[in-house]
Amino acid sequence: EIENQSADVLELSHFIFEERLTESFEISDGVVIPAGTYSYDHACLTLVTGQQRDIATGTSICAGGFYDGRIFSFETENTWRPSMHLRLALSGEYNDVHLPQGNFITRLLRVNVDVAFNTAWSWENFLQYDNDSETIGVNSILRWIPRAGREMVLAVNSQQQDFDRDGRFRSYTADATLKLSYTFRF
């Protein structure tokens, strides 16, 4: 690992895994990992830049063993802070897995948009897409903290899924929650 005074880090890692599965499990559609003991390793190269920057990243590339097969992984989170009131982040994970039982690719994409209107009001938004389950999740939180010990939070959540994988997503859950808290001091 190499780190500079600006908190930028470049890291080369080697991981050794041993897993004992007491029962088989389906890791992807039609791909079942049998029960047993598995030993494998993989190496990663990671770059993380200091979070004090207007544009920051955390990115890893990994390759190596995975159960009785191989995996290539790419993970990144990129953040842009154009002002002290706005934070935009785009992140994702990509895994290309090759096993004797079958091959599959997983993708997970996330978008965050956070707004701090002032010291009392903020709005956090999160959108996530997962290709394995074909779901899109949306989470939005409006927060008001007029003073320490007093808070109001309005959270709205929604999930859509492409049940028949035809490219059309349909809503299957949605909820809204209002939370008020007040701390009494005596």
CSV table of C-alpha atoms in Angstrom, one decimal:
chain,number,residue,atom,x,y,z
A,1,GLU,CA,0.0,0.0,0.0
A,2,ILE,CA,1.2,3.5,-0.9
A,3,GLU,CA,-0.4,6.6,0.5
A,4,ASN,CA,0.4,10.2,0.0
A,5,GLN,CA,-0.2,13.3,2.1
A,6,SER,CA,-3.5,14.0,0.3
A,7,ALA,CA,-4.9,10.6,1.4
A,8,ASP,CA,-4.6,9.1,-2.1
A,9,VAL,CA,-4.0,5.3,-1.8
A,10,LEU,CA,-2.7,2.7,-4.3
A,11,GLU,CA,-3.0,-0.8,-2.9
A,12,LEU,CA,-2.1,-4.3,-4.2
A,13,SER,CA,-3.7,-7.0,-2.2
A,14,HIS,CA,-3.7,-10.8,-2.2
A,15,PHE,CA,-6.6,-12.7,-0.5
A,16,ILE,CA,-6.7,-16.3,0.5
A,17,PHE,CA,-10.2,-17.8,1.2
A,18,GLU,CA,-11.4,-21.1,2.7
A,19,GLU,CA,-15.1,-21.7,2.9
A,20,ARG,CA,-17.0,-24.8,4.1
A,21,LEU,CA,-20.5,-25.0,2.7
A,22,THR,CA,-22.7,-27.3,4.8
A,23,GLU,CA,-25.3,-27.4,2.0
A,24,SER,CA,-25.5,-26.6,-1.7
A,25,PHE,CA,-26.7,-23.2,-2.8
A,26,GLU,CA,-27.8,-21.6,-6.0
A,27,ILE,CA,-25.5,-18.7,-6.7
A,28,SER,CA,-27.2,-17.7,-9.9
A,29,ASP,CA,-30.1,-19.1,-12.0
A,30,GLY,CA,-29.2,-22.7,-12.7
A,31,VAL,CA,-25.7,-22.5,-11.2
A,32,VAL,CA,-25.4,-24.5,-8.0
A,33,ILE,CA,-22.3,-24.6,-5.8
A,34,PRO,CA,-22.2,-28.1,-4.2
A,35,ALA,CA,-21.6,-28.5,-0.4
A,36,GLY,CA,-18.0,-29.0,0.5
A,37,THR,CA,-14.8,-27.2,1.4
A,38,TYR,CA,-13.3,-24.6,-1.0
A,39,SER,CA,-9.9,-23.0,-1.0
A,40,TYR,CA,-9.1,-20.2,-3.5
A,41,ASP,CA,-7.3,-16.9,-3.7
A,42,HIS,CA,-7.4,-13.7,-5.8
A,43,ALA,CA,-5.5,-10.5,-6.2
A,44,CYS,CA,-6.8,-6.9,-6.3
A,45,LEU,CA,-5.4,-3.5,-7.4
A,46,THR,CA,-7.2,-0.6,-5.7
A,47,LEU,CA,-7.0,3.1,-6.2
A,48,VAL,CA,-8.7,5.5,-3.7
A,49,THR,CA,-8.4,9.3,-3.9
A,50,GLY,CA,-8.8,11.6,-0.9
A,51,GLN,CA,-12.5,12.4,-0.2
A,52,GLN,CA,-11.6,16.1,0.3
A,53,ARG,CA,-11.4,16.5,-3.5
A,54,ASP,CA,-14.2,17.8,-5.6
A,55,ILE,CA,-13.9,14.7,-7.7
A,56,ALA,CA,-13.0,11.5,-5.9
A,57,THR,CA,-12.8,7.8,-6.7
A,58,GLY,CA,-12.5,4.4,-5.1
A,59,THR,CA,-11.9,1.7,-7.7
A,60,SER,CA,-10.8,-1.9,-7.4
A,61,ILE,CA,-10.0,-4.6,-10.0
A,62,CYS,CA,-9.7,-8.2,-8.8
A,63,ALA,CA,-9.1,-11.5,-10.4
A,64,GLY,CA,-8.5,-15.1,-9.3
A,65,GLY,CA,-10.2,-18.1,-7.9
A,66,PHE,CA,-13.8,-18.4,-6.9
A,67,TYR,CA,-15.0,-21.8,-5.5
A,68,ASP,CA,-13.9,-24.3,-8.2
A,69,GLY,CA,-13.7,-21.6,-10.9
A,70,ARG,CA,-12.5,-18.1,-11.7
A,71,ILE,CA,-13.8,-14.5,-11.1
A,72,PHE,CA,-13.0,-11.1,-12.5
A,73,SER,CA,-14.4,-8.2,-10.5
A,74,PHE,CA,-14.5,-4.5,-11.1
A,75,GLU,CA,-15.9,-2.1,-8.4
A,76,THR,CA,-16.0,1.7,-8.5
A,77,GLU,CA,-17.5,4.6,-6.7
A,78,ASN,CA,-17.0,8.1,-8.2
A,79,THR,CA,-18.1,11.2,-6.3
A,80,TRP,CA,-18.5,14.8,-7.6
A,81,ARG,CA,-19.0,17.7,-5.2
A,82,PRO,CA,-19.6,20.7,-7.4
A,83,SER,CA,-20.5,22.8,-4.3
A,84,MET,CA,-20.8,22.4,-0.5
A,85,HIS,CA,-24.6,21.9,-1.0
A,86,LEU,CA,-24.5,19.1,-3.7
A,87,ARG,CA,-23.0,15.6,-3.8
A,88,LEU,CA,-23.4,13.3,-6.8
A,89,ALA,CA,-22.1,9.7,-6.8
A,90,LEU,CA,-22.1,7.0,-9.4
A,91,SER,CA,-21.0,3.5,-8.4
A,92,GLY,CA,-21.2,0.0,-9.6
A,93,GLU,CA,-20.0,-3.6,-9.4
A,94,TYR,CA,-19.3,-6.0,-12.2
A,95,ASN,CA,-18.5,-9.7,-11.6
A,96,ASP,CA,-17.7,-12.1,-14.4
A,97,VAL,CA,-17.8,-15.6,-12.9
A,98,HIS,CA,-16.7,-18.9,-14.6
A,99,LEU,CA,-17.6,-22.1,-12.8
A,100,PRO,CA,-17.7,-25.8,-13.9
A,101,GLN,CA,-21.5,-25.6,-13.2
A,102,GLY,CA,-22.0,-22.5,-15.5
A,103,ASN,CA,-21.0,-18.9,-16.1
A,104,PHE,CA,-22.8,-15.7,-15.2
A,105,ILE,CA,-22.3,-12.0,-14.9
A,106,THR,CA,-23.7,-9.7,-12.2
A,107,ARG,CA,-24.0,-6.0,-12.5
A,108,LEU,CA,-25.1,-3.6,-9.7
A,109,LEU,CA,-25.4,0.2,-10.5
A,110,ARG,CA,-26.1,2.9,-8.0
A,111,VAL,CA,-26.7,6.7,-8.2
A,112,ASN,CA,-26.8,9.0,-5.2
A,113,VAL,CA,-27.9,12.6,-5.3
A,114,ASP,CA,-27.6,14.4,-1.9
A,115,VAL,CA,-28.6,18.1,-1.4
A,116,ALA,CA,-27.9,20.1,1.7
A,117,PHE,CA,-30.1,23.2,1.3
A,118,ASN,CA,-28.8,24.6,4.6
A,119,THR,CA,-27.7,23.4,8.0
A,120,ALA,CA,-31.3,22.3,8.9
A,121,TRP,CA,-32.6,20.8,5.6
A,122,SER,CA,-31.2,18.0,3.5
A,123,TRP,CA,-32.5,15.7,0.9
A,124,GLU,CA,-30.8,12.3,0.1
A,125,ASN,CA,-31.7,10.2,-3.0
A,126,PHE,CA,-30.6,6.7,-3.9
A,127,LEU,CA,-31.3,4.7,-7.0
A,128,GLN,CA,-30.1,1.1,-7.5
A,129,TYR,CA,-30.3,-1.4,-10.4
A,130,ASP,CA,-29.5,-5.1,-10.0
A,131,ASN,CA,-29.4,-7.2,-13.2
A,132,ASP,CA,-29.5,-10.6,-11.3
A,133,SER,CA,-32.9,-9.9,-9.7
A,134,GLU,CA,-33.9,-7.4,-12.4
A,135,THR,CA,-34.9,-4.8,-9.8
A,136,ILE,CA,-34.7,-1.0,-9.5
A,137,GLY,CA,-34.9,0.5,-6.0
A,138,VAL,CA,-35.5,4.1,-5.2
A,139,ASN,CA,-35.1,5.7,-1.8
A,140,SER,CA,-35.6,9.3,-1.0
A,141,ILE,CA,-35.1,10.9,2.4
A,142,LEU,CA,-36.0,14.5,3.3
A,143,ARG,CA,-34.5,15.5,6.7
A,144,TRP,CA,-35.2,18.6,8.9
A,145,ILE,CA,-33.1,19.2,12.0
A,146,PRO,CA,-34.1,22.6,13.3
A,147,ARG,CA,-31.8,22.2,16.4
A,148,ALA,CA,-30.0,19.4,18.2
A,149,GLY,CA,-32.4,16.8,19.6
A,150,ARG,CA,-35.2,17.7,17.2
A,151,GLU,CA,-35.6,15.9,13.9
A,152,MET,CA,-38.2,15.2,11.2
A,153,VAL,CA,-37.5,12.6,8.6
A,154,LEU,CA,-39.8,11.7,5.6
A,155,ALA,CA,-38.6,8.6,3.8
A,156,VAL,CA,-40.2,7.3,0.5
A,157,ASN,CA,-39.2,3.9,-0.9
A,158,SER,CA,-40.2,2.2,-4.1
A,159,GLN,CA,-39.1,-1.0,-5.9
A,160,GLN,CA,-39.8,-2.1,-9.4
A,161,GLN,CA,-39.0,-5.4,-11.0
A,162,ASP,CA,-39.0,-6.9,-14.5
A,163,PHE,CA,-40.8,-10.1,-13.5
A,164,ASP,CA,-40.8,-11.7,-17.0
A,165,ARG,CA,-37.6,-10.0,-18.1
A,166,ASP,CA,-39.1,-8.3,-21.1
A,167,GLY,CA,-37.6,-4.8,-20.3
A,168,ARG,CA,-40.8,-3.5,-18.6
A,169,PHE,CA,-40.5,-2.8,-14.9
A,170,ARG,CA,-43.6,-3.0,-12.7
A,171,SER,CA,-43.9,-1.6,-9.2
A,172,TYR,CA,-44.2,-4.2,-6.5
A,173,THR,CA,-43.5,-2.3,-3.3
A,174,ALA,CA,-43.8,1.3,-2.2
A,175,ASP,CA,-44.0,2.9,1.2
A,176,ALA,CA,-43.6,6.3,3.0
A,177,THR,CA,-42.6,6.8,6.6
A,178,LEU,CA,-42.7,10.0,8.6
A,179,LYS,CA,-40.6,10.0,11.8
A,180,LEU,CA,-40.6,12.8,14.4
A,181,SER,CA,-38.2,12.9,17.3
A,182,TYR,CA,-37.8,15.3,20.1
A,183,THR,CA,-35.3,14.9,22.9
A,184,PHE,CA,-36.4,16.1,26.4
A,185,ARG,CA,-33.6,17.4,28.6
A,186,PHE,CA,-34.1,17.9,32.3
